[in-house]
PDB file of C-alpha atoms in Angstrom:
ATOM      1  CA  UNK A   7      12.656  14.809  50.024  1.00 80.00           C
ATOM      2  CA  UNK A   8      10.211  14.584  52.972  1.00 85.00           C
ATOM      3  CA  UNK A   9       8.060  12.016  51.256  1.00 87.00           C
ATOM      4  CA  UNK A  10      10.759  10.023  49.584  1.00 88.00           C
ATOM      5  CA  UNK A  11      12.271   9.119  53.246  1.00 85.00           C
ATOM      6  CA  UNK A  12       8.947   8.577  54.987  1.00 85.00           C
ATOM      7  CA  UNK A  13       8.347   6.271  51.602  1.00 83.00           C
ATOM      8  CA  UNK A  14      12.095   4.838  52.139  1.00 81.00           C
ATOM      9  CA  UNK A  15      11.067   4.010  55.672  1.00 78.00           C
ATOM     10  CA  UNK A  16       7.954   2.626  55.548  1.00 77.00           C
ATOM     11  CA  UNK A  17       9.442  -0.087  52.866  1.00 75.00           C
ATOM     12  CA  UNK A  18      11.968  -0.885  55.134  1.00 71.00           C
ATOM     13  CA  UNK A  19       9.762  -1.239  58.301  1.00 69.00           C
ATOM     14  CA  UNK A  20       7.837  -4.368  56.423  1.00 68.00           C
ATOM     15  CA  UNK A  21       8.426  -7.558  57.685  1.00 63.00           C
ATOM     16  CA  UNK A  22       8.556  -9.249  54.171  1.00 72.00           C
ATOM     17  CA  UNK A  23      11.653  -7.004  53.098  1.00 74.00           C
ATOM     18  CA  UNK A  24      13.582  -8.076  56.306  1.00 74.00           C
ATOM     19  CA  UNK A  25      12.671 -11.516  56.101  1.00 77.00           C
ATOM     20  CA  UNK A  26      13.975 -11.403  52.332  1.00 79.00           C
ATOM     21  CA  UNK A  27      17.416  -9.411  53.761  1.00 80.00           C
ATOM     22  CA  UNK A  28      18.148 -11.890  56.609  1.00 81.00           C
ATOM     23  CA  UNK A  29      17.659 -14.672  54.236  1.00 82.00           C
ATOM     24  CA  UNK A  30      20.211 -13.499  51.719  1.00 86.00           C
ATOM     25  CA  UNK A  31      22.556 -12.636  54.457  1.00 85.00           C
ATOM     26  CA  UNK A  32      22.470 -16.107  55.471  1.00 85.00           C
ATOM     27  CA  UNK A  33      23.017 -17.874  52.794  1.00 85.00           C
ATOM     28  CA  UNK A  34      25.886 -15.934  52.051  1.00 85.00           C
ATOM     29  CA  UNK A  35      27.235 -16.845  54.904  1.00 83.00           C
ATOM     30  CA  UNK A  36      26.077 -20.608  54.187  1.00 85.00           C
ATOM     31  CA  UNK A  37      27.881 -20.392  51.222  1.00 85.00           C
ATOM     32  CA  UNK A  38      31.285 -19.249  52.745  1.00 85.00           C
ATOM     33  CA  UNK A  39      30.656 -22.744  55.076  1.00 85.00           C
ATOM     34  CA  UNK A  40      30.099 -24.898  51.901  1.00 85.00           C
ATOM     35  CA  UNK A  41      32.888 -23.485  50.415  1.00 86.00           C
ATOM     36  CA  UNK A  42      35.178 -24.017  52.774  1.00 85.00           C
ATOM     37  CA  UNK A  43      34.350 -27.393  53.685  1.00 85.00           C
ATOM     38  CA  UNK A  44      34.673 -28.139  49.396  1.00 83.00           C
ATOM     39  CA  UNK A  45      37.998 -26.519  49.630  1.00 82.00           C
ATOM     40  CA  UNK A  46      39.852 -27.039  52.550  1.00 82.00           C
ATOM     41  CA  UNK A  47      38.706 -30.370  53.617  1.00 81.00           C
ATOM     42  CA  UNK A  48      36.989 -32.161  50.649  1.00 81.00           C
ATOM     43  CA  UNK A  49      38.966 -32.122  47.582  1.00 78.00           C
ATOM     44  CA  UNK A  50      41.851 -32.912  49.445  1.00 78.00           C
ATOM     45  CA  UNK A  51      40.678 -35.994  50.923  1.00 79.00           C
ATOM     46  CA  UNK A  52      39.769 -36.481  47.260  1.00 77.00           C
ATOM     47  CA  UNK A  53      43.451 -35.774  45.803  1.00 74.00           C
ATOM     48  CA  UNK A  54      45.027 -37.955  48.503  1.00 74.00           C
ATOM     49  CA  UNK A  55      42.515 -40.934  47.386  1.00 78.00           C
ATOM     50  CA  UNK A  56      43.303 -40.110  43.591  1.00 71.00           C
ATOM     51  CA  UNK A  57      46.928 -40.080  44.275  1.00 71.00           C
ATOM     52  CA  UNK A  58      46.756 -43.223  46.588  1.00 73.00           C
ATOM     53  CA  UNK A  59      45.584 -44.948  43.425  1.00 76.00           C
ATOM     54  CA  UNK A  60      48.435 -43.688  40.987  1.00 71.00           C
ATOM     55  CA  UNK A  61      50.838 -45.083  43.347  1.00 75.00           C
ATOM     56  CA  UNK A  62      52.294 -41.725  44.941  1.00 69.00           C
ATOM     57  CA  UNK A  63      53.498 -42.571  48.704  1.00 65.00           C
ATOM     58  CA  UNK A  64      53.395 -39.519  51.005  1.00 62.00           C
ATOM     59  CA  UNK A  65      51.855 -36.827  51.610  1.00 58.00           C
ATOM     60  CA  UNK A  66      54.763 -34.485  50.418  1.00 63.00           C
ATOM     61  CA  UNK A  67      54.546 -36.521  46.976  1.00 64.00           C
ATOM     62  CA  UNK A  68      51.335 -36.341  45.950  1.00 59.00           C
ATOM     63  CA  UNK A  69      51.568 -32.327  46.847  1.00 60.00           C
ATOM     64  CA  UNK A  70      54.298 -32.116  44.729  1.00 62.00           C
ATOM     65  CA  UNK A  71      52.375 -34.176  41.934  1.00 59.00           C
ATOM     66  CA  UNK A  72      49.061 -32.337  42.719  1.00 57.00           C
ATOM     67  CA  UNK A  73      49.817 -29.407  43.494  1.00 60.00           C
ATOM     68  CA  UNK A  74      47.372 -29.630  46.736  1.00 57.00           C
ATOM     69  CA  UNK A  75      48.254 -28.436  49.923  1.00 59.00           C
ATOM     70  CA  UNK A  76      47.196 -30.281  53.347  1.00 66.00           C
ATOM     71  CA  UNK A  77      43.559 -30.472  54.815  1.00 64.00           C
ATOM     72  CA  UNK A  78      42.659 -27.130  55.882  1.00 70.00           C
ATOM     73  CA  UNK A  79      40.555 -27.563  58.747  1.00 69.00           C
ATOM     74  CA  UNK A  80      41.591 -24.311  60.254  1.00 72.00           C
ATOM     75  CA  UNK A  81      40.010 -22.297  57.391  1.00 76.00           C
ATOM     76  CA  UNK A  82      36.986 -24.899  57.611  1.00 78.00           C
ATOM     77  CA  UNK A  83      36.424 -23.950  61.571  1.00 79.00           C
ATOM     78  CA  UNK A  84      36.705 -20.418  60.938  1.00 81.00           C
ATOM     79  CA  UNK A  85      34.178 -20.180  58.265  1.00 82.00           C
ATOM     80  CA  UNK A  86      31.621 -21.477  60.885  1.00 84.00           C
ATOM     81  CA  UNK A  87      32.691 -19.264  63.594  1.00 84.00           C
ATOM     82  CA  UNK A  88      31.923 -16.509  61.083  1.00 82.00           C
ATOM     83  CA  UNK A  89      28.502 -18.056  60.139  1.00 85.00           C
ATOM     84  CA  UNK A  90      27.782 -18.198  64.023  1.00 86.00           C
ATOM     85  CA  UNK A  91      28.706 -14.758  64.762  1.00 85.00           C
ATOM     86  CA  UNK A  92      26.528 -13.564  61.878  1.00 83.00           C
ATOM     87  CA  UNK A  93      23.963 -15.628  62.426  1.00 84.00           C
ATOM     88  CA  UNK A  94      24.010 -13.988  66.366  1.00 86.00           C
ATOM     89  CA  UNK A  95      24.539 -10.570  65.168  1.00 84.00           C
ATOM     90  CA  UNK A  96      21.172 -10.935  62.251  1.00 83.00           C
ATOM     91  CA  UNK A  97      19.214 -12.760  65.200  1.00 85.00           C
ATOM     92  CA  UNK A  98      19.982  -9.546  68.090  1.00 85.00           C
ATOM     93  CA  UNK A  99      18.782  -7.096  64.926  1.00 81.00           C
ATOM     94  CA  UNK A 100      15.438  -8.492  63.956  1.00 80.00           C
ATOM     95  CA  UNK A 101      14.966  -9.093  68.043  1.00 86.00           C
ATOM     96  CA  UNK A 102      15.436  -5.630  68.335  1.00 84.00           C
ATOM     97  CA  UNK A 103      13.162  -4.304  65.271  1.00 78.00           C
ATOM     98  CA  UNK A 104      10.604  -7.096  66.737  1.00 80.00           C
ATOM     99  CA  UNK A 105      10.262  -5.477  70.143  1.00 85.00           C
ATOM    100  CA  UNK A 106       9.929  -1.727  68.229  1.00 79.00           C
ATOM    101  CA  UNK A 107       7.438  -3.012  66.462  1.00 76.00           C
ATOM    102  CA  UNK A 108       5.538  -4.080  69.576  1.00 80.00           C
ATOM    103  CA  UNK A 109       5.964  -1.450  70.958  1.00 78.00           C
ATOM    104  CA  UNK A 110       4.442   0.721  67.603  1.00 71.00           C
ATOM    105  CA  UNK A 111       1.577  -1.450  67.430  1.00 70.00           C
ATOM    106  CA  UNK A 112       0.878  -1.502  71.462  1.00 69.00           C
ATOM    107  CA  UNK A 113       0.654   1.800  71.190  1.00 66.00           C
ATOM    108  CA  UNK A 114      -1.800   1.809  68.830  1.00 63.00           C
ATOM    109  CA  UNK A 115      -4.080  -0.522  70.337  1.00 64.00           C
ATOM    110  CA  UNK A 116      -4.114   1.786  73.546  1.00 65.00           C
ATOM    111  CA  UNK A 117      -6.676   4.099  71.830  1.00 70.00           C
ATOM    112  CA  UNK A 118      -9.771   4.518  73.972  1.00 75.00           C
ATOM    113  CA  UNK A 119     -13.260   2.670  72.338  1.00 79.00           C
ATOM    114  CA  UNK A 120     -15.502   5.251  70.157  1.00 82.00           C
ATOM    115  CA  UNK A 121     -18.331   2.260  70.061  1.00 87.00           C
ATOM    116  CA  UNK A 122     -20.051   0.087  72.589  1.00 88.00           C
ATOM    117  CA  UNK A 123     -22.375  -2.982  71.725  1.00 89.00           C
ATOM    118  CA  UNK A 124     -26.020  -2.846  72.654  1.00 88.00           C
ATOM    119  CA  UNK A 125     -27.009  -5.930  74.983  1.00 88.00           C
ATOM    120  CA  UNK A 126     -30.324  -6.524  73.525  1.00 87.00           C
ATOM    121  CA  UNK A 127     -29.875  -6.679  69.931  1.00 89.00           C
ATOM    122  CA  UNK A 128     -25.763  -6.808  69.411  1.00 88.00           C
ATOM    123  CA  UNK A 129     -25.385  -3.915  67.448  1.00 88.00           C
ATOM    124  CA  UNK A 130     -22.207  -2.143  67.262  1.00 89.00           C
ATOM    125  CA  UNK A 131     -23.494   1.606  68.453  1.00 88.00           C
ATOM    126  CA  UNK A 132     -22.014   4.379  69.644  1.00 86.00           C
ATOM    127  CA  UNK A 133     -20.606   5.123  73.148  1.00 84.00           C
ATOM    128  CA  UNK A 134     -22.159   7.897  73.896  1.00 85.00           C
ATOM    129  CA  UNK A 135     -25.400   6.289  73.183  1.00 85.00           C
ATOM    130  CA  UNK A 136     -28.180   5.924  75.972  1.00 86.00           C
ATOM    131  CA  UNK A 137     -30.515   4.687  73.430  1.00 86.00           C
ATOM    132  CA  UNK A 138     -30.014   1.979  71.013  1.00 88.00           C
ATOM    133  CA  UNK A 139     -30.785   3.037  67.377  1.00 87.00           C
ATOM    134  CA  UNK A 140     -31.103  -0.097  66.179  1.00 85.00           C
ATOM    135  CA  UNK A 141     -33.642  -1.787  68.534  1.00 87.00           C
ATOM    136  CA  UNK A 142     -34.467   1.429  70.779  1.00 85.00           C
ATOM    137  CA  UNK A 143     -33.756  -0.194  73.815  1.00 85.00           C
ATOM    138  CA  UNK A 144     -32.951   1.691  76.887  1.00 84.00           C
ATOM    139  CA  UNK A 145     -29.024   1.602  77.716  1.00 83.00           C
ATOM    140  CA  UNK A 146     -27.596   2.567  80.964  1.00 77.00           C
ATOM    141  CA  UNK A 147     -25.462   5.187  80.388  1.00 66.00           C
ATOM    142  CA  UNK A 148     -21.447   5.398  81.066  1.00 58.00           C
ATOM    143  CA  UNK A 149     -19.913   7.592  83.446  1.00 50.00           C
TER     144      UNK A 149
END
């Protein structure tokens, strides 16, 4: 069970899968916007044309013809505000597992050096090394 959470974790920890998750979270909240603005402000503009040309004369006419209600702007506003708050809430998440990530790979890099590079002939060596192997030059030695 160990191995299938450290597995389980280390999938979720790429940045490829939550890349892939933000973008389907957003663009279902996309959707919601496009929807909205299709059905609460769009097609009725649309029926109120249609019915302009068939000759209906108010508003409470061509509803009664149509069946349509009135522009929903309301609906229309509030499907952004949810967008924007989503949007927010996605952005403050991958923020966060940003900076851990930092954080993970700063600690990593804090690891002292094991190798040195000889001056002479540029050869990756050994620390320790007061001799290079490479071109036997004399190295002065680290304290």
């Amino acid at each position: 069970m160990k191995k299938f959470m450290a597995e389980f974790k280390e999938f979720i920890s790429r940045g490829n899968v939550m890349d892939m998750a933000v973008g389907v979270i957003i663009g279902g909240a996309f959707g919601a916007i496009v929807t909205s603005l299709c059905n609460d402000v769009i097609t009725p503009v649309i029926q109120l044309i249609i019915s302009k040309a068939l000759g209906v004369e108010s508003i409470d006419e061509m509803t009664q013809v149509l069946n349509v209600g009135p522009i929903a702007f309301g609906n229309f506003i509030s499907a952004i505000i949810n967008f924007l708050i989503m949007a927010l809430i996605i952005f403050l998440m991958v923020k966060g597992i940003n900076k851990l990530t930092s954080l993970k790979k700063k600690e990593e890099k804090e690891e002292e050096p094991t190798t040195k590079t000889c001056p002479f002939c540029c050869s990756e060596i050994d620390i320790k090394a007061t001799r290079c192997p490479h071109c036997t030059s004399e190295l002065k030695a680290k304290k």
